[in-house]
Amino acid sequence: MSLTRYLPTPSDRMGILWSLLAIEDAIILEYGTAGTTNYAMKTLMMSGVNPFERLFATGLDETDIALGETSRLENKIKELDEKYQPKVIFVMASSVSSLTGFDVQGVCNYLQDEVNAKLIVFNQGGFSGDYSTGIKACYTTLVDELSIEKLPQENFYNIIGLTNIAQNVQANIAQIDELLNKHFSLKPNAILSYKTDLKAIISMSKAKINLVMSYEGLEAAKILEERFGTPYLYACPIGRTATRIWLEKIAEILNLPLEEEKSNIKANPQAKKDKKIAIFTSYDQLVGLKKLAIELGYEIEFLLCNHSINKIKNRDADITYLKSEKEKINLFASLNNTLVLADNMLINHANKSNQKITISALNIGNWAENEAILGLLAEKIL
Amino acid sequence: MKNMMEQMKMMGGHGDNDKCPLTGASKAVSMIDGAAMLVIGTEECAYYTRSTLNMKGSAENCFSVVLDKNDVTFGSIEKVRTAIDELMQEIKPKSLFLITTCVVEVIGDDFSALEKELSEQYSIPVRVIKTNHYQGKDAEHGYELVSEASKDFAKMNKRPGILGQIFGGRKDKNQSGNGMDRSKMLANMSDEQMLAMARQKMGNKMSDEQLLAMIKMKLRSK
């Protein structure tokens, strides 16, 4: 059960790197072999993400590894600081540097006085969990390190927890934007992590509310609440009922009216009898889709998470996680006459008696490929 | 273009050797008829290799074993054996390349001893290709390793062995002196072999005559 036939679940390090690449003016330095960074850049470029003048590597050779030499890291940080004069340099460990025990944080601590850029270190080398662990660490660190200054509140909201790794992120954000603009005249400020910039992250305190769309963003939202008193709402609204409740809660938090004629999202569609559903996606989307599926009368075959769930507190007991790819394939192959919502790899193992819709491919770039499932649009699929 | 050149300079490390040997090795194996590759390393190595090959439509025989904390601490050889067993049951390749990456070399797992044992067990050639990039070697080194490892495949499988992607504008030897002498390799190939190679790279954009003329012109210019 140890063979991987398709793309493996991205690691924590990949989750961090891809989330940082959503910050358009970020300078990222990887302390590792140039080959890994080059390989990442090639894949990113082929996916439509531009890493040029944003992603760099120090390079590592055998001598560095044998002697614990860190001068490449020091020199490269100084070089980037001088050449680009960035506000922040994100310094990332690599699998090799973390295995060999390089103290990246220590180097950055003593180098901080010699450079103008703020140095923010991510020590994860790819062995501390999957992409979900990585993006959680990334959101928390970004908010903790950068959202420090309290600014006057304006008509903005922040989104925490819609990742650029999910291919439907663009459509989901558009749906939220439409709802928040229509009902409360609010505009998006920072979106962690999709097409944002350092200025938006630094000014997260100007938002009236933080919308937490996945558990990965919860810790970051709590920091903002504690630091600035900004309220947050943790929910992943999928379908009419959930969206209605979500909008009502936002109205309540912001003490704003929710106009009935504007919302117009009352009627539930007809319940579907004798129809089965199997879903494979991220944890919070599973929670939202489960509620909708039950409401619509589906019989649930399985709810399978595409990342590890053992660190999620009070998690839904119906949601499971399988590490082995073979077990996942067998599960999909066992489905018959079911609506299957999954990624573009596993879905192929469900036979032709099933109705199949791709909703959860994990791949940076190609963001416009899938339809939104947040808000009012999920019922188009189900 | 200026940005790209600047970026390459800023990448640091090894100058021309920025491309990992894994890229060359995986591309080379993907061009061998009936061969499968098993990339042994981190999620990144596995993900980017498959992803890159997939975009070129040649990922069907690319498999991987992703190493976790436990494997890094206690060794990965048994996990890899299990994966090979699964792979052999499912796809039955004509040859198998175990491509090891930086992490495998750092933790010191030695797969070389498996070559003979697995070749006998499955009655196919099994080769280990070490692609740890921190040794300062580049993508061409990956091609070279696969080429060297498969040179006896022609005898074993009665067909030409791997020759890698041999065209392009780059010079023959990289700065560290580890590059494959492509001119020499081309000079030893028959016209049919050269054409087969060129077709892999160029597709059907040019006629056989045009392709041969282009290759020979390149050879003369070396």
Coordinates of C-alpha atoms in Angstrom, one line a residue:
Chain A
M1 CA 0.0 0.0 0.0
S2 CA 3.0 2.3 -0.3
L3 CA 2.9 2.9 -4.0
T4 CA 1.8 6.3 -5.3
R5 CA 0.4 6.1 -8.8
Y6 CA -0.8 9.7 -9.2
L7 CA 0.2 13.0 -7.7
P8 CA 0.9 12.5 -4.0
T9 CA -0.9 14.7 -1.5
P10 CA 1.3 17.9 -1.3
S11 CA 3.5 18.2 1.8
D12 CA 3.4 20.9 4.5
R13 CA 6.3 22.6 2.8
M14 CA 4.5 22.7 -0.6
G15 CA 1.4 24.1 1.2
I16 CA 3.5 26.9 2.6
L17 CA 5.4 27.7 -0.6
W18 CA 2.2 27.7 -2.7
S19 CA 0.4 29.9 -0.1
L20 CA 3.3 32.3 -0.1
L21 CA 3.2 32.5 -3.9
A22 CA -0.3 33.9 -3.6
I23 CA 1.3 37.0 -2.1
E24 CA 2.1 38.8 -5.3
D25 CA 5.0 40.9 -3.9
A26 CA 6.5 38.2 -1.7
I27 CA 10.2 37.4 -2.0
I28 CA 10.8 33.7 -1.0
L29 CA 14.2 32.2 -0.5
E30 CA 14.5 28.4 -0.2
Y31 CA 17.5 27.1 1.7
G32 CA 18.1 24.0 -0.3
T33 CA 19.3 22.6 -3.6
A34 CA 18.5 24.8 -6.6
G35 CA 17.1 21.8 -8.4
T36 CA 14.1 21.5 -6.2
T37 CA 13.3 25.2 -6.6
N38 CA 13.9 25.1 -10.3
Y39 CA 11.6 22.0 -10.6
A40 CA 8.9 23.9 -8.6
M41 CA 9.3 26.9 -10.8
K42 CA 8.9 24.8 -13.9
T43 CA 5.7 23.3 -12.7
L44 CA 4.4 26.7 -11.5
M45 CA 5.1 28.3 -14.9
M46 CA 3.4 25.4 -16.7
S47 CA 0.4 26.0 -14.5
G48 CA 0.3 29.7 -15.2
V49 CA 1.9 31.0 -12.0
N50 CA 4.8 33.4 -12.4
P51 CA 7.5 32.8 -9.9
F52 CA 10.1 35.1 -11.5
E53 CA 11.8 37.6 -9.2
R54 CA 9.8 36.1 -6.3
L55 CA 11.2 32.6 -5.7
F56 CA 14.9 32.0 -5.1
A57 CA 17.2 29.2 -3.9
T58 CA 20.5 29.4 -2.1
G59 CA 21.8 26.2 -3.6
L60 CA 23.4 23.5 -1.4
D61 CA 26.4 21.3 -2.0
E62 CA 28.0 18.4 -0.2
T63 CA 30.5 20.6 1.7
D64 CA 27.6 22.7 3.1
I65 CA 25.9 19.5 4.2
A66 CA 29.0 17.9 5.7
L67 CA 30.2 21.1 7.5
G68 CA 26.9 22.7 8.3
E69 CA 28.1 25.8 6.3
T70 CA 25.4 28.5 6.2
S71 CA 27.3 31.3 4.3
R72 CA 25.2 30.7 1.2
L73 CA 22.1 31.5 3.1
E74 CA 23.6 34.6 4.7
N75 CA 24.9 35.9 1.4
K76 CA 21.7 35.3 -0.5
I77 CA 19.6 37.0 2.1
K78 CA 21.9 40.1 1.9
E79 CA 21.9 39.9 -1.9
L80 CA 18.1 39.8 -2.1
D81 CA 17.7 42.6 0.5
E82 CA 20.0 44.9 -1.4
K83 CA 18.7 44.1 -4.9
Y84 CA 14.9 44.1 -4.3
Q85 CA 14.6 46.0 -1.1
P86 CA 11.6 44.0 0.0
K87 CA 9.5 44.6 3.1
V88 CA 9.8 40.9 3.9
I89 CA 11.9 38.0 2.9
F90 CA 10.3 34.6 3.6
V91 CA 13.1 32.1 4.3
M92 CA 12.1 28.5 3.9
A93 CA 14.0 25.4 5.0
S94 CA 14.1 22.5 2.5
S95 CA 13.9 18.7 3.2
V96 CA 17.7 18.4 3.0
S97 CA 18.4 21.4 5.2
S98 CA 15.9 20.3 7.8
L99 CA 17.1 16.7 7.8
T100 CA 20.7 17.8 8.3
G101 CA 19.7 20.1 11.1
F102 CA 20.6 23.5 9.8
D103 CA 19.4 26.2 12.1
V104 CA 17.7 28.5 9.6
Q105 CA 15.9 30.4 12.4
G106 CA 19.2 31.0 14.2
V107 CA 20.9 32.4 11.1
C108 CA 18.0 34.7 10.4
N109 CA 17.9 35.9 14.0
Y110 CA 21.4 37.2 14.0
L111 CA 21.2 38.4 10.4
Q112 CA 18.0 40.4 11.1
D113 CA 20.1 43.4 12.3
E114 CA 22.1 43.5 9.1
V115 CA 19.2 43.7 6.6
N116 CA 16.3 46.0 6.1
A117 CA 13.7 43.4 5.2
K118 CA 11.9 41.5 7.9
L119 CA 12.9 37.9 7.8
I120 CA 10.1 35.4 8.4
V121 CA 11.2 31.8 8.7
F122 CA 9.4 28.6 7.8
N123 CA 11.3 25.7 9.2
Q124 CA 9.0 23.0 7.9
G125 CA 11.0 20.6 5.7
G126 CA 8.2 18.5 4.3
F127 CA 8.0 15.9 7.1
S128 CA 5.5 17.5 9.5
G129 CA 2.3 16.7 7.7
D130 CA 0.5 17.4 4.5
Y131 CA -0.5 20.6 2.7
S132 CA -3.2 21.4 5.2
T133 CA -0.7 21.5 8.1
G134 CA 1.5 23.8 5.9
I135 CA -1.2 26.3 4.9
K136 CA -2.4 26.4 8.5
A137 CA 1.1 27.3 9.7
C138 CA 1.4 29.8 6.8
Y139 CA -1.8 31.7 7.7
T140 CA -1.0 31.8 11.4
T141 CA 2.6 33.0 10.8
L142 CA 1.6 35.6 8.2
V143 CA -1.0 37.1 10.5
D144 CA 1.1 36.8 13.7
E145 CA 4.1 38.4 12.1
L146 CA 2.6 41.0 9.7
S147 CA -0.8 42.1 10.9
I148 CA 0.4 44.1 13.8
E149 CA -0.7 47.7 13.3
K150 CA -4.3 48.7 14.3
L151 CA -6.0 50.7 11.6
P152 CA -9.4 52.4 11.5
Q153 CA -12.1 50.0 10.3
E154 CA -13.5 50.4 6.8
N155 CA -16.0 48.5 4.7
F156 CA -13.8 45.5 4.2
Y157 CA -13.7 41.9 5.0
N158 CA -10.8 39.4 5.0
I159 CA -11.1 35.8 3.9
I160 CA -8.9 33.3 5.7
G161 CA -8.9 29.7 4.4
L162 CA -9.5 29.6 0.7
T163 CA -6.3 28.2 -0.7
N164 CA -4.9 28.7 -4.2
I165 CA -4.1 25.0 -4.2
A166 CA -7.8 24.2 -4.8
Q167 CA -8.8 24.6 -8.4
N168 CA -12.2 26.1 -7.6
V169 CA -10.8 28.9 -5.5
Q170 CA -11.4 31.7 -8.1
A171 CA -15.1 30.8 -8.6
N172 CA -15.6 30.4 -4.8
I173 CA -14.1 33.9 -4.1
A174 CA -16.2 35.4 -6.8
Q175 CA -19.3 33.9 -5.2
I176 CA -18.4 35.3 -1.7
D177 CA -17.6 38.7 -3.2
E178 CA -20.9 38.9 -4.9
L179 CA -22.8 37.9 -1.7
L180 CA -21.0 40.3 0.6
N181 CA -21.1 43.2 -1.8
K182 CA -24.8 42.7 -2.6
H183 CA -26.0 42.3 1.0
F184 CA -23.6 44.4 3.1
S185 CA -21.6 46.6 0.5
L186 CA -18.4 45.1 1.8
K187 CA -15.2 44.7 -0.3
P188 CA -12.5 42.1 0.1
N189 CA -9.2 43.1 1.7
A190 CA -6.7 40.2 2.3
I191 CA -7.5 36.8 0.9
L192 CA -5.4 34.0 2.5
S193 CA -4.3 32.6 0.2
Y194 CA -5.2 33.8 -3.3
K195 CA -3.9 36.8 -5.3
T196 CA -3.2 39.0 -2.3
D197 CA -0.2 41.3 -1.4
L198 CA 1.8 42.3 1.7
K199 CA -0.1 45.6 2.0
A200 CA -3.4 43.8 2.3
I201 CA -2.0 41.4 4.9
I202 CA -0.4 44.2 6.9
S203 CA -3.7 46.1 6.9
M204 CA -6.0 43.2 7.9
S205 CA -7.1 45.1 11.0
K206 CA -9.1 47.5 8.8
A207 CA -11.6 44.8 8.0
K208 CA -14.9 44.7 9.9
I209 CA -15.0 40.9 9.9
N210 CA -12.8 37.9 9.1
L211 CA -14.5 35.1 7.2
V212 CA -12.9 31.8 8.1
M213 CA -13.7 29.3 5.4
S214 CA -11.6 26.4 6.6
Y215 CA -10.2 25.2 10.0
E216 CA -6.7 26.1 8.8
G217 CA -7.6 29.8 9.2
L218 CA -9.1 29.5 12.7
E219 CA -5.9 30.2 14.6
A220 CA -5.1 33.3 12.5
A221 CA -8.6 34.7 13.0
K222 CA -8.3 34.2 16.8
I223 CA -5.0 36.2 16.7
L224 CA -6.8 39.0 14.9
E225 CA -9.7 38.9 17.3
E226 CA -7.4 39.0 20.3
R227 CA -5.2 41.8 18.8
F228 CA -7.8 44.1 17.3
G229 CA -11.2 42.8 18.5
T230 CA -12.1 41.9 14.9
P231 CA -15.0 39.3 15.0
Y232 CA -14.8 36.2 12.8
L233 CA -17.2 33.7 11.4
Y234 CA -16.0 30.2 10.9
A235 CA -18.3 28.4 8.3
C236 CA -18.2 27.1 4.8
P237 CA -21.6 28.0 3.4
I238 CA -22.7 25.5 0.7
G239 CA -26.2 25.6 -0.7
R240 CA -29.2 28.0 -0.1
T241 CA -30.0 27.1 3.6
A242 CA -26.4 27.3 4.7
T243 CA -25.8 30.5 2.8
R244 CA -28.9 32.1 4.3
I245 CA -27.8 31.2 7.8
W246 CA -24.3 32.4 7.1
L247 CA -25.5 35.8 5.8
E248 CA -27.8 36.1 8.9
K249 CA -24.9 35.5 11.2
I250 CA -22.8 38.1 9.4
A251 CA -25.6 40.6 9.6
E252 CA -25.9 39.8 13.4
I253 CA -22.1 40.2 14.0
L254 CA -22.0 43.5 12.0
N255 CA -25.3 44.7 13.4
L256 CA -26.5 45.3 9.8
P257 CA -29.9 44.5 8.3
L258 CA -30.3 41.6 5.9
E259 CA -32.9 42.7 3.4
E260 CA -35.4 40.0 2.6
E261 CA -36.0 40.9 -1.0
K262 CA -32.3 41.1 -1.7
S263 CA -31.6 37.7 -0.3
N264 CA -34.3 35.8 -2.1
I265 CA -32.8 32.4 -1.1
K266 CA -35.6 30.7 0.7
A267 CA -36.9 27.7 -1.3
N268 CA -35.2 24.4 -1.0
P269 CA -35.1 22.2 -4.1
Q270 CA -37.0 19.0 -4.2
A271 CA -35.6 16.1 -2.1
K272 CA -33.8 13.5 -4.3
K273 CA -35.0 10.0 -3.5
D274 CA -32.9 6.8 -3.8
K275 CA -29.8 8.8 -4.8
K276 CA -26.4 8.1 -3.3
I277 CA -23.5 10.5 -3.0
A278 CA -19.7 10.0 -2.3
I279 CA -17.5 13.1 -1.8
F280 CA -13.7 13.5 -1.7
T281 CA -12.5 17.0 -0.9
S282 CA -11.1 19.2 2.0
Y283 CA -12.5 18.9 5.5
D284 CA -14.7 22.1 5.7
Q285 CA -16.1 21.6 2.2
L286 CA -17.0 18.1 3.2
V287 CA -18.9 19.4 6.3
G288 CA -20.8 21.9 4.1
L289 CA -21.5 19.4 1.3
K290 CA -22.7 16.8 3.9
K291 CA -25.3 19.3 5.3
L292 CA -26.5 20.1 1.8
A293 CA -26.6 16.4 0.7
I294 CA -28.7 15.4 3.7
E295 CA -31.0 18.4 3.1
L296 CA -31.5 17.3 -0.5
G297 CA -32.3 13.7 0.5
Y298 CA -29.1 12.0 -0.6
E299 CA -27.9 8.8 1.0
I300 CA -24.2 9.3 1.9
E301 CA -21.8 6.5 0.7
F302 CA -18.7 8.1 2.1
L303 CA -17.1 11.5 3.0
L304 CA -13.4 11.2 2.4
C305 CA -11.0 14.0 3.3
N306 CA -8.1 14.8 1.0
H307 CA -5.8 15.7 3.9
S308 CA -5.0 14.4 7.3
I309 CA -7.7 15.2 9.9
N310 CA -6.2 14.0 13.1
K311 CA -5.4 17.5 14.4
I312 CA -8.9 18.8 13.9
K313 CA -10.7 19.3 17.2
N314 CA -14.3 18.2 17.5
R315 CA -14.4 16.9 14.0
D316 CA -17.3 15.3 12.2
A317 CA -17.2 11.6 12.9
D318 CA -18.6 10.7 9.5
I319 CA -15.6 12.2 7.7
T320 CA -12.7 9.9 7.2
Y321 CA -9.2 10.0 5.9
L322 CA -7.2 7.3 4.1
K323 CA -3.5 7.7 3.7
S324 CA -3.1 4.8 1.2
E325 CA -3.8 5.6 -2.4
K326 CA -4.7 2.0 -3.1
E327 CA -7.4 2.0 -0.4
K328 CA -8.8 5.2 -1.9
I329 CA -8.8 3.6 -5.4
N330 CA -10.6 0.5 -4.1
L331 CA -13.2 2.7 -2.4
F332 CA -14.0 4.6 -5.6
A333 CA -14.0 1.4 -7.6
S334 CA -16.7 -0.1 -5.3
L335 CA -19.2 2.7 -6.1
N336 CA -22.3 2.1 -8.2
N337 CA -25.1 4.4 -9.3
T338 CA -23.7 7.2 -7.1
L339 CA -23.1 10.9 -7.6
V340 CA -19.3 11.1 -7.2
L341 CA -17.7 14.4 -6.3
A342 CA -13.9 14.1 -6.2
D343 CA -10.6 15.1 -7.8
N344 CA -9.6 14.4 -11.4
M345 CA -7.6 11.3 -10.5
L346 CA -9.7 9.2 -8.2
I347 CA -12.9 10.0 -10.0
N348 CA -11.6 7.9 -12.9
H349 CA -11.8 4.7 -10.8
A350 CA -15.6 5.0 -10.3
N351 CA -17.3 3.0 -13.0
K352 CA -19.7 4.3 -15.7
S353 CA -22.8 3.7 -13.7
N354 CA -21.9 6.7 -11.5
Q355 CA -22.4 10.4 -12.3
K356 CA -19.0 12.1 -11.8
I357 CA -18.1 15.7 -11.2
T358 CA -14.6 17.0 -10.5
I359 CA -14.6 19.4 -7.6
S360 CA -11.4 19.1 -5.7
A361 CA -8.2 18.8 -7.8
L362 CA -5.2 19.9 -5.8
N363 CA -3.0 21.8 -8.2
I364 CA -1.7 25.3 -8.0
G365 CA -2.7 27.4 -11.0
N366 CA -5.5 26.7 -13.5
W367 CA -7.8 28.4 -11.0
A368 CA -10.7 28.9 -13.3
E369 CA -11.2 25.3 -14.1
N370 CA -13.9 24.4 -11.7
E371 CA -17.3 25.8 -10.8
A372 CA -17.9 27.3 -7.4
I373 CA -19.4 25.1 -4.7
L374 CA -19.6 27.8 -2.0
G375 CA -22.7 30.0 -1.7
L376 CA -25.7 29.4 -3.8
L377 CA -24.1 27.5 -6.7
A378 CA -23.6 24.0 -5.2
E379 CA -27.1 23.0 -5.9
K380 CA -26.3 23.3 -9.6
I381 CA -24.0 20.3 -9.0
L382 CA -26.0 18.2 -6.6
Chain B
M1 CA 13.9 37.7 -20.9
K2 CA 16.0 40.0 -18.8
N3 CA 14.0 39.0 -15.8
M4 CA 14.5 35.3 -16.5
M5 CA 18.3 35.7 -16.9
E6 CA 18.5 37.7 -13.7
Q7 CA 16.5 35.1 -11.9
M8 CA 18.8 32.3 -13.1
K9 CA 21.7 34.3 -11.8
M10 CA 20.0 34.8 -8.5
M11 CA 19.1 31.1 -8.1
G12 CA 22.5 30.6 -6.7
G13 CA 24.2 27.3 -6.3
H14 CA 25.7 25.8 -9.3
G15 CA 25.3 28.1 -12.3
D16 CA 24.3 26.0 -15.2
N17 CA 23.5 23.1 -12.9
D18 CA 20.3 24.5 -11.6
K19 CA 18.2 21.7 -13.2
C20 CA 18.1 18.7 -11.0
P21 CA 19.4 15.3 -12.4
L22 CA 16.0 14.0 -11.5
T23 CA 14.4 16.0 -14.3
G24 CA 16.8 14.5 -16.8
A25 CA 16.6 11.0 -15.5
S26 CA 12.8 11.0 -15.4
K27 CA 12.5 12.4 -18.9
A28 CA 15.0 9.8 -20.2
V29 CA 13.1 6.9 -18.6
S30 CA 9.8 8.2 -19.9
M31 CA 11.3 7.7 -23.4
I32 CA 12.2 4.1 -22.9
D33 CA 9.6 1.7 -24.3
G34 CA 7.9 -0.3 -21.6
A35 CA 10.1 1.1 -18.8
A36 CA 8.6 2.2 -15.5
M37 CA 10.2 4.6 -13.0
L38 CA 9.8 4.7 -9.2
V39 CA 10.8 8.0 -7.8
I40 CA 11.9 7.6 -4.2
G41 CA 11.9 10.8 -2.1
T42 CA 9.8 13.6 -0.8
E43 CA 6.3 14.7 -2.0
E44 CA 7.9 17.5 -3.9
C45 CA 10.2 15.3 -5.9
A46 CA 7.3 12.9 -6.7
Y47 CA 4.7 15.6 -7.3
Y48 CA 6.8 17.8 -9.6
T49 CA 8.2 14.8 -11.6
R50 CA 4.8 13.4 -12.3
S51 CA 3.3 16.8 -12.9
T52 CA 6.0 17.8 -15.4
L53 CA 5.8 14.5 -17.3
N54 CA 2.0 14.7 -17.2
M55 CA 2.0 18.1 -18.9
K56 CA 4.0 16.4 -21.7
G57 CA 1.7 13.5 -21.9
S58 CA 4.3 11.0 -20.7
A59 CA 3.5 10.3 -17.0
E60 CA 1.7 7.0 -17.3
N61 CA 4.8 5.0 -16.2
C62 CA 5.9 7.4 -13.5
F63 CA 5.3 6.1 -10.0
S64 CA 6.6 7.1 -6.6
V65 CA 7.2 6.2 -3.0
V66 CA 6.9 9.2 -0.7
L67 CA 9.0 9.1 2.4
D68 CA 7.7 10.2 5.7
K69 CA 9.3 10.9 9.1
N70 CA 9.2 7.3 10.0
D71 CA 11.0 6.2 6.8
V72 CA 13.6 8.9 7.3
T73 CA 14.3 7.7 10.8
F74 CA 14.1 3.9 10.3
G75 CA 14.9 3.5 6.6
S76 CA 12.8 3.2 3.5
I77 CA 14.0 0.0 1.9
E78 CA 11.1 -2.3 3.1
K79 CA 8.5 0.3 2.1
V80 CA 10.1 0.5 -1.4
R81 CA 10.1 -3.3 -1.7
T82 CA 6.3 -3.3 -0.9
A83 CA 5.7 -0.6 -3.5
I84 CA 7.7 -2.5 -6.2
D85 CA 5.6 -5.5 -5.5
E86 CA 2.4 -3.6 -6.0
L87 CA 3.8 -2.0 -9.1
M88 CA 4.9 -5.3 -10.6
Q89 CA 1.5 -6.8 -10.0
E90 CA -0.3 -3.9 -11.5
I91 CA 1.6 -2.9 -14.6
K92 CA 4.3 -5.5 -15.4
P93 CA 6.9 -3.1 -17.0
K94 CA 9.7 -4.4 -19.2
S95 CA 12.3 -2.6 -17.1
L96 CA 12.3 -0.7 -13.8
F97 CA 14.3 2.3 -12.8
L98 CA 14.5 3.2 -9.1
I99 CA 15.3 6.9 -9.1
T100 CA 16.6 7.9 -5.7
T101 CA 16.7 11.6 -4.6
C102 CA 18.5 13.9 -2.2
V103 CA 16.7 12.7 1.0
V104 CA 17.5 9.0 0.2
E105 CA 21.2 9.8 -0.1
V106 CA 21.2 12.0 3.0
I107 CA 19.7 9.3 5.2
G108 CA 22.0 6.7 3.6
D109 CA 19.6 4.1 2.3
D110 CA 21.5 2.1 -0.3
F111 CA 19.3 0.6 -3.0
S112 CA 22.2 -0.6 -5.1
A113 CA 22.1 -4.1 -3.6
L114 CA 18.5 -4.4 -4.7
E115 CA 19.3 -4.2 -8.4
K116 CA 20.5 -7.8 -8.8
E117 CA 18.0 -9.2 -6.4
L118 CA 15.0 -7.5 -7.9
S119 CA 16.2 -8.2 -11.5
E120 CA 16.2 -11.9 -10.7
Q121 CA 13.0 -11.9 -8.7
Y122 CA 11.0 -10.2 -11.5
S123 CA 13.1 -11.3 -14.5
I124 CA 13.4 -7.7 -15.8
P125 CA 16.3 -5.3 -15.7
V126 CA 16.1 -3.2 -12.5
R127 CA 18.4 -0.2 -12.2
V128 CA 19.1 2.3 -9.5
I129 CA 19.6 6.0 -10.6
K130 CA 21.0 8.3 -7.9
T131 CA 19.9 11.9 -8.6
N132 CA 20.9 13.8 -5.5
H133 CA 21.3 17.3 -6.7
Y134 CA 23.6 18.6 -3.9
Q135 CA 26.5 16.9 -5.6
G136 CA 26.4 19.7 -8.1
K137 CA 25.4 17.8 -11.1
D138 CA 22.7 18.8 -13.5
A139 CA 19.8 17.4 -15.6
E140 CA 22.2 16.1 -18.3
H141 CA 23.8 14.0 -15.6
G142 CA 20.4 12.4 -15.1
Y143 CA 20.2 11.5 -18.8
E144 CA 23.7 10.2 -18.7
L145 CA 23.0 7.9 -15.7
V146 CA 19.9 6.4 -17.4
S147 CA 21.8 6.1 -20.7
E148 CA 24.6 4.3 -19.0
A149 CA 22.3 2.1 -16.9
S150 CA 20.3 1.0 -19.9
K151 CA 23.1 0.4 -22.4
D152 CA 22.7 -3.3 -22.1
F153 CA 19.0 -3.2 -22.6
A154 CA 19.4 -3.5 -26.4
K155 CA 20.9 -6.9 -25.9
M156 CA 18.4 -8.0 -23.3
N157 CA 15.3 -6.6 -25.0
K158 CA 16.4 -6.8 -28.6
R159 CA 15.8 -3.1 -29.1
P160 CA 17.9 0.1 -28.8
G161 CA 18.6 1.4 -25.3
I162 CA 17.8 4.8 -23.9
L163 CA 19.5 7.7 -25.4
G164 CA 17.8 10.6 -23.8
Q165 CA 16.8 13.9 -25.1
I166 CA 19.8 14.9 -27.0
F167 CA 18.9 18.0 -29.0
G168 CA 18.6 21.6 -28.0
G169 CA 20.7 24.7 -27.8
R170 CA 22.7 23.8 -24.8
K171 CA 26.4 23.1 -24.9
D172 CA 27.6 19.5 -24.6
K173 CA 29.4 19.7 -21.3
N174 CA 28.3 21.7 -18.4
Q175 CA 30.6 23.7 -16.3
S176 CA 31.3 21.1 -13.8
G177 CA 32.5 18.7 -16.5
N178 CA 29.9 16.1 -15.6
G179 CA 27.8 16.4 -18.8
M180 CA 27.3 13.8 -21.4
D181 CA 29.2 14.1 -24.6
R182 CA 26.2 14.2 -26.9
S183 CA 28.1 14.7 -30.1
K184 CA 30.0 11.5 -29.5
M185 CA 26.9 9.7 -28.7
L186 CA 25.1 11.0 -31.8
A187 CA 28.1 10.1 -33.9
N188 CA 27.8 6.4 -32.8
M189 CA 24.1 6.2 -33.7
S190 CA 22.6 4.9 -36.9
D191 CA 20.4 7.3 -39.0
E192 CA 17.3 5.4 -37.9
Q193 CA 18.2 5.8 -34.2
M194 CA 18.9 9.5 -34.6
L195 CA 15.6 9.9 -36.5
A196 CA 13.7 8.0 -33.8
M197 CA 15.2 10.3 -31.2
A198 CA 14.5 13.4 -33.1
R199 CA 10.9 12.4 -33.6
Q200 CA 10.4 12.1 -29.9
K201 CA 11.7 15.7 -29.5
M202 CA 10.4 17.4 -32.6
G203 CA 7.2 15.5 -33.4
N204 CA 6.2 15.5 -37.1
K205 CA 6.9 19.1 -37.9
M206 CA 9.8 18.1 -40.2
S207 CA 10.4 15.4 -42.8
D208 CA 13.0 12.7 -42.2
E209 CA 15.4 14.4 -44.6
Q210 CA 15.1 17.7 -42.9
L211 CA 15.6 16.2 -39.5
L212 CA 18.7 14.2 -40.6
A213 CA 20.1 17.3 -42.2
M214 CA 19.5 19.3 -39.0
I215 CA 21.2 16.7 -36.8
K216 CA 24.2 16.4 -39.1
M217 CA 24.5 20.1 -39.2
K218 CA 24.5 20.2 -35.4
L219 CA 27.1 17.4 -35.3
R220 CA 29.4 19.3 -37.7
S221 CA 29.1 22.5 -35.6
K222 CA 30.3 20.7 -32.5

